[in-house]
Amino acid sequence: MAGIYVHIPFCKKACHYCNFHFSTTHSLLPQMVQAIAQEMELQARLAYIHEPIETIYLGGGTPSLLNHEQLQLLFTQIHRYFTVTPHAEITLEANPDDINHLQLQHWKAVGINRLSIGIQSFQEADLRWMNRAHTATQAVHCVTLAQQAGITNISIDLMYGLPGASNQHWLQNIEQALALQVPHISAYALTVEEKTALHKMIEKGKISPVYDEHQAEQFHLLVHILESNGWYHYEISNFCKPGRHSQHNSNYWKGVHYVGFGPSAHSFNGVSRQWNIANNALYITAIDNNQLPYEIEILTPLQQLNEYIMTSLRTRQGIQFSHISTNFGQPFNEKLLHAVAPFIQQGLVQSTNDGIQLTQRGKFFADGIAAALFQ
Ligand code: SF4
């Protein structure tokens, strides 16, 4: 089984914290959709992946900006060039201000059966400094609209550790999320990326900085509340009701193959990783000339092992020694045990039946611990 990712690199507004690849000028949007549709044909000819498709994910950017005809074109191409399994999970990333009755009907008509909604916060003041396009009222209303339209497989994105936001403020966001009865929540610590408007605002003292301790506190608060309410914390940033995990993202962490379309999209087939150029105009020109504008890297066994360490450490299951000995050789387990010893002593990592996993406290330091375990 494999996955498809489609990147739609356009947004209504530039959120002040965002460093993804997107443009707020939409003049190239129609040409972009044509180019992505053509890329699907070009990639299919190359047969980068062979397996049937069990998950499709439209991300961005803001794919909920696409109109019905544009979505229909993309799905026609996907079904023409790939074999999609009958019960495939098909997710659309949607912003609250794009969700309305008509769009929901269009999304259902092309087969979208899951929404990942970029809410970030239910509080107006947060949404304004973030420069989000939606309001707090829309943040709540859009979920109800989707549920009424019959799309109940909904994930909402939230951000914690916001500048100056108290734990009480964060608790209100969690309570509102729980009240909406969605089966999935993705929660991310706000990161201040260089070259973003947020970075400049903090430098100029227009907004307070973010603090690790503050973010760690709010992360642990979230984990505690959701787990006490029967939620399953299956990956550092992801929580679900039993059985309602994101199949697409879980497959990334399991090393399942996927092909990505659109500028900046990545693909992985177990042997190589490739990524498209992150420039809208150059991407369209290349595709118009029947060229795939990507760079490719053949992964060495060591790179594959490090990828496994990085992704599996973030999951509840953790790193499995049996997986390492089967795929990379037993000596790597010995090295790993040596490297992990200080983290076990500090109470950040613990042993499982067949490997190691992060402790509750260690989850907040996942990236640093993974880097220290790289072989
Ligand atoms: S809508 Fe999403 S991708 Fe677009 S600028 Fe905001 S955070 Fe970034």
Tab-separated table of C-alpha atoms and ligand atoms in Angstrom:
chain	number	residue	atom	x	y	z
A	1	MET	CA	0.000	0.000	0.000
A	2	ALA	CA	1.126	3.579	-0.593
A	3	GLY	CA	0.013	7.191	-0.263
A	4	ILE	CA	-0.417	10.279	-2.413
A	5	TYR	CA	0.298	13.815	-1.229
A	6	VAL	CA	-0.784	16.870	-3.238
A	7	HIS	CA	0.632	20.280	-2.318
A	8	ILE	CA	-1.464	23.350	-3.143
A	9	PRO	CA	0.896	26.309	-2.582
A	10	PHE	CA	-1.565	29.191	-2.193
A	11	CYS	CA	-3.085	30.890	0.855
A	12	LYS	CA	-5.451	33.823	1.381
A	13	LYS	CA	-3.162	35.489	3.902
A	14	ALA	CA	0.361	34.866	5.186
A	15	CYS	CA	0.078	33.666	8.783
A	16	HIS	CA	2.765	35.451	10.753
A	17	TYR	CA	4.423	32.280	12.079
A	18	CYS	CA	4.386	30.223	8.857
A	19	ASN	CA	7.434	29.235	6.805
A	20	PHE	CA	5.760	26.697	4.497
A	21	HIS	CA	5.894	27.047	0.744
A	22	PHE	CA	2.919	29.154	-0.383
A	23	SER	CA	1.975	32.339	-2.222
A	24	THR	CA	-0.806	34.817	-1.454
A	25	THR	CA	-0.966	35.851	-5.132
A	26	HIS	CA	-3.423	33.556	-6.838
A	27	SER	CA	-2.849	34.454	-10.496
A	28	LEU	CA	-0.988	31.176	-11.081
A	29	LEU	CA	-3.568	28.975	-9.329
A	30	PRO	CA	-5.389	27.752	-12.490
A	31	GLN	CA	-2.085	26.960	-14.241
A	32	MET	CA	-0.801	25.271	-11.098
A	33	VAL	CA	-3.736	22.862	-10.972
A	34	GLN	CA	-3.169	21.985	-14.647
A	35	ALA	CA	0.523	21.453	-13.978
A	36	ILE	CA	-0.111	19.215	-10.955
A	37	ALA	CA	-2.569	17.183	-13.037
A	38	GLN	CA	0.118	16.800	-15.699
A	39	GLU	CA	2.745	15.904	-13.117
A	40	MET	CA	0.548	12.979	-12.052
A	41	GLU	CA	0.760	11.590	-15.580
A	42	LEU	CA	4.538	12.141	-15.790
A	43	GLN	CA	5.159	10.532	-12.394
A	44	ALA	CA	2.898	7.593	-13.225
A	45	ARG	CA	4.953	6.910	-16.373
A	46	LEU	CA	8.090	6.778	-14.238
A	47	ALA	CA	6.346	4.302	-11.911
A	48	TYR	CA	8.061	5.720	-8.813
A	49	ILE	CA	5.646	3.692	-6.705
A	50	HIS	CA	3.778	0.548	-7.750
A	51	GLU	CA	1.486	-0.197	-4.832
A	52	PRO	CA	-2.252	0.571	-4.635
A	53	ILE	CA	-3.064	3.884	-2.947
A	54	GLU	CA	-4.749	3.630	0.432
A	55	THR	CA	-4.387	7.256	1.571
A	56	ILE	CA	-4.593	10.585	-0.265
A	57	TYR	CA	-3.777	13.858	1.457
A	58	LEU	CA	-4.281	17.335	-0.021
A	59	GLY	CA	-2.183	19.785	1.955
A	60	GLY	CA	-0.508	23.128	1.557
A	61	GLY	CA	-0.831	25.982	1.530
A	62	THR	CA	-4.587	25.889	1.513
A	63	PRO	CA	-6.166	23.215	-0.713
A	64	SER	CA	-9.646	24.270	0.457
A	65	LEU	CA	-9.185	27.264	-1.907
A	66	LEU	CA	-9.674	24.973	-4.911
A	67	ASN	CA	-13.022	25.110	-6.684
A	68	HIS	CA	-15.051	22.066	-7.671
A	69	GLU	CA	-13.704	21.796	-11.243
A	70	GLN	CA	-10.099	22.025	-10.032
A	71	LEU	CA	-10.634	19.291	-7.456
A	72	GLN	CA	-12.440	17.140	-9.992
A	73	LEU	CA	-9.517	17.428	-12.398
A	74	LEU	CA	-7.018	16.331	-9.740
A	75	PHE	CA	-9.133	13.367	-8.638
A	76	THR	CA	-9.828	12.321	-12.234
A	77	GLN	CA	-6.076	12.198	-12.833
A	78	ILE	CA	-5.408	10.302	-9.591
A	79	HIS	CA	-7.972	7.647	-10.527
A	80	ARG	CA	-6.729	7.525	-14.116
A	81	TYR	CA	-3.100	6.905	-13.248
A	82	PHE	CA	-3.209	5.140	-9.862
A	83	THR	CA	-5.208	2.344	-8.285
A	84	VAL	CA	-7.031	3.730	-5.266
A	85	THR	CA	-8.339	1.137	-2.788
A	86	PRO	CA	-12.125	1.183	-2.148
A	87	HIS	CA	-11.962	2.503	1.431
A	88	ALA	CA	-9.032	4.866	1.016
A	89	GLU	CA	-8.670	7.650	3.577
A	90	ILE	CA	-8.900	10.915	1.599
A	91	THR	CA	-8.040	14.015	3.627
A	92	LEU	CA	-8.348	17.663	2.704
A	93	GLU	CA	-6.638	20.353	4.767
A	94	ALA	CA	-9.243	23.078	5.102
A	95	ASN	CA	-9.266	26.492	6.688
A	96	PRO	CA	-12.403	27.419	8.660
A	97	ASP	CA	-13.250	30.405	6.427
A	98	ASP	CA	-13.443	28.120	3.353
A	99	ILE	CA	-15.906	25.682	4.887
A	100	ASN	CA	-19.502	26.147	3.780
A	101	HIS	CA	-22.397	23.942	2.763
A	102	LEU	CA	-21.658	24.040	-0.974
A	103	GLN	CA	-17.942	23.325	-0.622
A	104	LEU	CA	-18.671	20.410	1.727
A	105	GLN	CA	-20.953	18.881	-0.923
A	106	HIS	CA	-18.240	19.329	-3.558
A	107	TRP	CA	-15.635	17.739	-1.328
A	108	LYS	CA	-17.847	14.739	-0.638
A	109	ALA	CA	-18.596	14.399	-4.349
A	110	VAL	CA	-14.905	13.903	-5.209
A	111	GLY	CA	-14.466	11.361	-2.413
A	112	ILE	CA	-12.988	13.450	0.412
A	113	ASN	CA	-13.919	11.664	3.630
A	114	ARG	CA	-11.697	13.376	6.205
A	115	LEU	CA	-10.981	17.038	6.992
A	116	SER	CA	-7.959	18.409	8.772
A	117	ILE	CA	-9.050	21.872	9.861
A	118	GLY	CA	-6.476	24.574	10.614
A	119	ILE	CA	-8.134	26.144	13.634
A	120	GLN	CA	-4.980	26.905	15.701
A	121	SER	CA	-6.927	28.767	18.403
A	122	PHE	CA	-10.557	29.427	19.294
A	123	GLN	CA	-9.706	32.882	20.614
A	124	GLU	CA	-10.068	35.995	18.538
A	125	ALA	CA	-7.035	37.796	19.962
A	126	ASP	CA	-4.731	34.878	19.001
A	127	LEU	CA	-6.165	34.646	15.517
A	128	ARG	CA	-5.582	38.372	14.956
A	129	TRP	CA	-1.891	38.455	15.885
A	130	MET	CA	-1.353	35.225	13.928
A	131	ASN	CA	-2.924	36.981	10.901
A	132	ARG	CA	-5.251	34.020	10.325
A	133	ALA	CA	-8.011	34.492	7.749
A	134	HIS	CA	-10.781	33.113	10.003
A	135	THR	CA	-12.562	34.331	13.112
A	136	ALA	CA	-13.169	32.574	16.432
A	137	THR	CA	-16.849	32.164	15.521
A	138	GLN	CA	-15.923	30.485	12.224
A	139	ALA	CA	-13.513	28.184	14.100
A	140	VAL	CA	-16.433	26.629	15.990
A	141	HIS	CA	-19.107	26.907	13.330
A	142	CYS	CA	-17.105	25.186	10.562
A	143	VAL	CA	-16.813	21.969	12.576
A	144	THR	CA	-20.565	21.823	13.151
A	145	LEU	CA	-21.189	22.510	9.444
A	146	ALA	CA	-18.906	19.639	8.419
A	147	GLN	CA	-20.516	17.263	10.895
A	148	GLN	CA	-24.004	18.217	9.689
A	149	ALA	CA	-22.885	17.542	6.119
A	150	GLY	CA	-21.857	14.024	7.131
A	151	ILE	CA	-18.075	14.467	7.322
A	152	THR	CA	-17.414	13.363	10.875
A	153	ASN	CA	-13.839	12.169	10.438
A	154	ILE	CA	-12.343	15.518	11.440
A	155	SER	CA	-8.997	16.517	12.834
A	156	ILE	CA	-8.393	19.980	14.218
A	157	ASP	CA	-4.998	21.676	14.471
A	158	LEU	CA	-4.239	23.657	17.606
A	159	MET	CA	-1.152	25.552	18.755
A	160	TYR	CA	0.112	25.884	22.303
A	161	GLY	CA	2.806	27.920	24.002
A	162	LEU	CA	1.577	31.103	22.336
A	163	PRO	CA	3.203	34.395	23.352
A	164	GLY	CA	1.743	35.624	26.616
A	165	ALA	CA	-1.013	32.959	26.649
A	166	SER	CA	-1.649	31.627	30.156
A	167	ASN	CA	-2.392	27.988	30.980
A	168	GLN	CA	-5.979	29.061	31.606
A	169	HIS	CA	-6.143	30.438	28.067
A	170	TRP	CA	-4.824	27.121	26.718
A	171	LEU	CA	-7.308	25.163	28.860
A	172	GLN	CA	-10.164	27.084	27.266
A	173	ASN	CA	-8.939	26.026	23.831
A	174	ILE	CA	-8.712	22.382	24.906
A	175	GLU	CA	-12.200	22.477	26.433
A	176	GLN	CA	-13.652	23.987	23.280
A	177	ALA	CA	-11.965	21.311	21.167
A	178	LEU	CA	-13.390	18.546	23.360
A	179	ALA	CA	-16.862	20.086	23.224
A	180	LEU	CA	-16.842	19.804	19.422
A	181	GLN	CA	-16.724	15.983	19.600
A	182	VAL	CA	-14.084	15.535	16.908
A	183	PRO	CA	-12.127	12.251	16.861
A	184	HIS	CA	-8.646	13.693	16.213
A	185	ILE	CA	-6.519	16.612	17.428
A	186	SER	CA	-3.064	17.624	16.189
A	187	ALA	CA	-1.366	20.041	18.585
A	188	TYR	CA	1.916	21.793	17.888
A	189	ALA	CA	4.145	24.019	19.958
A	190	LEU	CA	4.437	27.383	18.245
A	191	THR	CA	7.923	27.594	16.767
A	192	VAL	CA	9.466	30.918	15.859
A	193	GLU	CA	11.082	30.353	12.482
A	194	GLU	CA	13.629	32.783	11.125
A	195	LYS	CA	12.494	35.098	8.332
A	196	THR	CA	8.860	34.978	9.495
A	197	ALA	CA	6.868	38.058	10.484
A	198	LEU	CA	6.560	36.591	13.988
A	199	HIS	CA	10.354	36.462	14.330
A	200	LYS	CA	10.579	40.152	13.419
A	201	MET	CA	7.712	41.101	15.737
A	202	ILE	CA	9.471	39.428	18.664
A	203	GLU	CA	12.810	41.039	17.764
A	204	LYS	CA	11.162	44.461	17.728
A	205	GLY	CA	9.471	43.765	21.060
A	206	LYS	CA	5.970	44.004	19.561
A	207	ILE	CA	5.052	40.581	20.882
A	208	SER	CA	6.419	38.520	23.791
A	209	PRO	CA	8.871	35.698	23.077
A	210	VAL	CA	7.906	32.035	23.501
A	211	TYR	CA	9.503	30.006	26.281
A	212	ASP	CA	10.318	26.276	26.265
A	213	GLU	CA	9.218	25.772	29.889
A	214	HIS	CA	5.891	27.446	29.163
A	215	GLN	CA	5.371	25.245	26.096
A	216	ALA	CA	6.394	22.084	27.980
A	217	GLU	CA	3.885	22.893	30.728
A	218	GLN	CA	1.059	23.351	28.234
A	219	PHE	CA	2.057	20.200	26.352
A	220	HIS	CA	1.860	18.122	29.562
A	221	LEU	CA	-1.452	19.755	30.439
A	222	LEU	CA	-2.840	18.737	27.055
A	223	VAL	CA	-1.589	15.149	27.339
A	224	HIS	CA	-3.019	14.831	30.839
A	225	ILE	CA	-6.474	16.161	29.916
A	226	LEU	CA	-6.836	14.228	26.684
A	227	GLU	CA	-5.598	10.934	28.143
A	228	SER	CA	-7.945	11.314	31.119
A	229	ASN	CA	-10.783	11.768	28.623
A	230	GLY	CA	-10.015	8.494	26.823
A	231	TRP	CA	-7.876	9.880	24.026
A	232	TYR	CA	-4.939	7.938	22.637
A	233	HIS	CA	-1.633	9.849	22.356
A	234	TYR	CA	-0.209	7.955	19.399
A	235	GLU	CA	2.447	10.393	18.187
A	236	ILE	CA	4.027	13.403	19.853
A	237	SER	CA	1.724	15.923	18.196
A	238	ASN	CA	-1.245	13.660	17.528
A	239	PHE	CA	-4.144	12.445	19.644
A	240	CYS	CA	-7.204	10.428	18.648
A	241	LYS	CA	-10.252	8.650	19.943
A	242	PRO	CA	-9.753	4.854	19.795
A	243	GLY	CA	-9.179	3.681	16.228
A	244	ARG	CA	-9.383	7.185	14.706
A	245	HIS	CA	-5.694	7.857	14.020
A	246	SER	CA	-4.626	9.506	10.759
A	247	GLN	CA	-3.749	6.613	8.461
A	248	HIS	CA	-1.817	8.877	6.102
A	249	ASN	CA	0.479	10.327	8.743
A	250	SER	CA	0.839	6.989	10.534
A	251	ASN	CA	2.025	5.505	7.250
A	252	TYR	CA	4.763	8.159	7.001
A	253	TRP	CA	6.022	7.087	10.412
A	254	LYS	CA	5.874	3.418	9.425
A	255	GLY	CA	7.976	4.045	6.305
A	256	VAL	CA	5.106	3.333	3.870
A	257	HIS	CA	5.871	4.652	0.373
A	258	TYR	CA	4.257	7.808	-0.993
A	259	VAL	CA	4.405	10.051	-4.024
A	260	GLY	CA	4.005	13.822	-3.756
A	261	PHE	CA	2.742	16.213	-6.432
A	262	GLY	CA	3.075	19.983	-6.610
A	263	PRO	CA	5.899	22.386	-5.776
A	264	SER	CA	7.974	21.391	-2.725
A	265	ALA	CA	6.191	18.013	-2.421
A	266	HIS	CA	8.334	15.077	-1.283
A	267	SER	CA	8.183	11.441	-2.388
A	268	PHE	CA	9.673	8.290	-0.859
A	269	ASN	CA	9.773	4.735	-2.185
A	270	GLY	CA	12.015	2.995	0.329
A	271	VAL	CA	15.104	3.378	-1.861
A	272	SER	CA	15.138	7.083	-2.618
A	273	ARG	CA	13.641	10.339	-1.470
A	274	GLN	CA	12.819	13.082	-3.981
A	275	TRP	CA	11.478	16.580	-3.625
A	276	ASN	CA	10.039	19.004	-6.151
A	277	ILE	CA	11.346	22.510	-6.641
A	278	ALA	CA	9.801	24.986	-4.154
A	279	ASN	CA	9.073	27.704	-6.718
A	280	ASN	CA	5.658	28.004	-8.324
A	281	ALA	CA	6.680	29.634	-11.617
A	282	LEU	CA	9.671	27.332	-12.197
A	283	TYR	CA	7.581	24.285	-11.313
A	284	ILE	CA	4.898	25.202	-13.870
A	285	THR	CA	7.465	25.959	-16.597
A	286	ALA	CA	9.245	22.634	-16.074
A	287	ILE	CA	6.011	20.626	-16.174
A	288	ASP	CA	4.901	22.541	-19.304
A	289	ASN	CA	8.123	21.267	-20.865
A	290	ASN	CA	7.325	17.708	-19.748
A	291	GLN	CA	10.110	17.741	-17.193
A	292	LEU	CA	9.807	16.691	-13.573
A	293	PRO	CA	11.503	19.427	-11.520
A	294	TYR	CA	12.832	17.347	-8.642
A	295	GLU	CA	16.046	16.477	-6.879
A	296	ILE	CA	16.613	12.933	-5.764
A	297	GLU	CA	18.689	11.312	-3.059
A	298	ILE	CA	19.370	7.576	-2.887
A	299	LEU	CA	19.186	6.663	0.781
A	300	THR	CA	22.103	4.740	2.261
A	301	PRO	CA	21.265	2.011	4.810
A	302	LEU	CA	22.553	4.339	7.544
A	303	GLN	CA	20.254	7.155	6.408
A	304	GLN	CA	17.344	4.703	6.390
A	305	LEU	CA	18.212	3.613	9.927
A	306	ASN	CA	18.384	7.230	11.128
A	307	GLU	CA	15.031	7.968	9.519
A	308	TYR	CA	13.585	5.000	11.337
A	309	ILE	CA	15.042	6.234	14.646
A	310	MET	CA	13.710	9.753	14.124
A	311	THR	CA	10.176	8.787	13.102
A	312	SER	CA	9.585	5.788	15.363
A	313	LEU	CA	10.837	7.602	18.460
A	314	ARG	CA	7.988	10.086	18.025
A	315	THR	CA	5.379	7.313	18.116
A	316	ARG	CA	3.835	5.545	21.075
A	317	GLN	CA	5.334	2.224	19.965
A	318	GLY	CA	8.840	3.687	19.958
A	319	ILE	CA	11.971	2.109	18.456
A	320	GLN	CA	11.787	-1.676	18.051
A	321	PHE	CA	14.994	-3.668	18.351
A	322	SER	CA	13.537	-6.507	16.271
A	323	HIS	CA	12.978	-4.062	13.380
A	324	ILE	CA	16.583	-2.862	13.606
A	325	SER	CA	18.136	-6.333	13.793
A	326	THR	CA	16.030	-7.574	10.849
A	327	ASN	CA	16.613	-4.564	8.611
A	328	PHE	CA	19.996	-3.173	9.618
A	329	GLY	CA	21.791	-5.793	11.775
A	330	GLN	CA	22.067	-6.575	15.477
A	331	PRO	CA	25.274	-4.517	16.084
A	332	PHE	CA	23.235	-1.328	15.643
A	333	ASN	CA	21.079	-2.301	18.611
A	334	GLU	CA	24.219	-2.519	20.781
A	335	LYS	CA	25.281	0.968	19.666
A	336	LEU	CA	21.796	2.321	20.254
A	337	LEU	CA	21.670	0.921	23.774
A	338	HIS	CA	24.960	2.634	24.535
A	339	ALA	CA	23.789	5.991	23.126
A	340	VAL	CA	20.440	5.900	24.920
A	341	ALA	CA	21.809	5.081	28.394
A	342	PRO	CA	22.145	8.743	29.550
A	343	PHE	CA	18.560	9.477	28.503
A	344	ILE	CA	17.273	6.441	30.401
A	345	GLN	CA	19.163	7.678	33.484
A	346	GLN	CA	17.575	11.130	33.128
A	347	GLY	CA	14.118	9.558	32.918
A	348	LEU	CA	13.529	10.768	29.355
A	349	VAL	CA	13.503	7.316	27.713
A	350	GLN	CA	12.287	3.958	29.010
A	351	SER	CA	12.573	0.325	27.915
A	352	THR	CA	9.710	-1.598	26.315
A	353	ASN	CA	9.402	-5.337	25.611
A	354	ASP	CA	11.195	-4.947	22.311
A	355	GLY	CA	12.965	-1.611	22.410
A	356	ILE	CA	12.700	1.885	23.812
A	357	GLN	CA	10.153	4.693	23.933
A	358	LEU	CA	10.045	8.250	25.221
A	359	THR	CA	8.689	8.831	28.697
A	360	GLN	CA	6.039	11.481	29.224
A	361	ARG	CA	8.757	14.012	30.091
A	362	GLY	CA	10.982	12.886	27.212
A	363	LYS	CA	8.265	13.519	24.615
A	364	PHE	CA	8.938	17.231	24.704
A	365	PHE	CA	12.620	16.638	23.800
A	366	ALA	CA	12.043	14.096	21.011
A	367	ASP	CA	14.019	15.823	18.279
A	368	GLY	CA	17.112	16.393	20.423
A	369	ILE	CA	17.074	12.817	21.735
A	370	ALA	CA	16.636	11.371	18.219
A	371	ALA	CA	19.599	13.430	16.975
A	372	ALA	CA	21.768	12.051	19.789
A	373	LEU	CA	20.766	8.485	18.847
A	374	PHE	CA	21.612	8.807	15.150
A	375	GLN	CA	24.126	6.190	13.995
B	1	SF4	S1	-2.897	28.970	5.990
B	1	SF4	FE1	-1.422	27.400	6.644
B	1	SF4	S2	0.089	27.275	4.984
B	1	SF4	FE2	-1.087	29.176	4.677
B	1	SF4	S3	0.144	30.748	5.651
B	1	SF4	FE3	-1.352	30.053	7.178
B	1	SF4	S4	-0.298	28.382	8.304
B	1	SF4	FE4	0.873	28.780	6.433
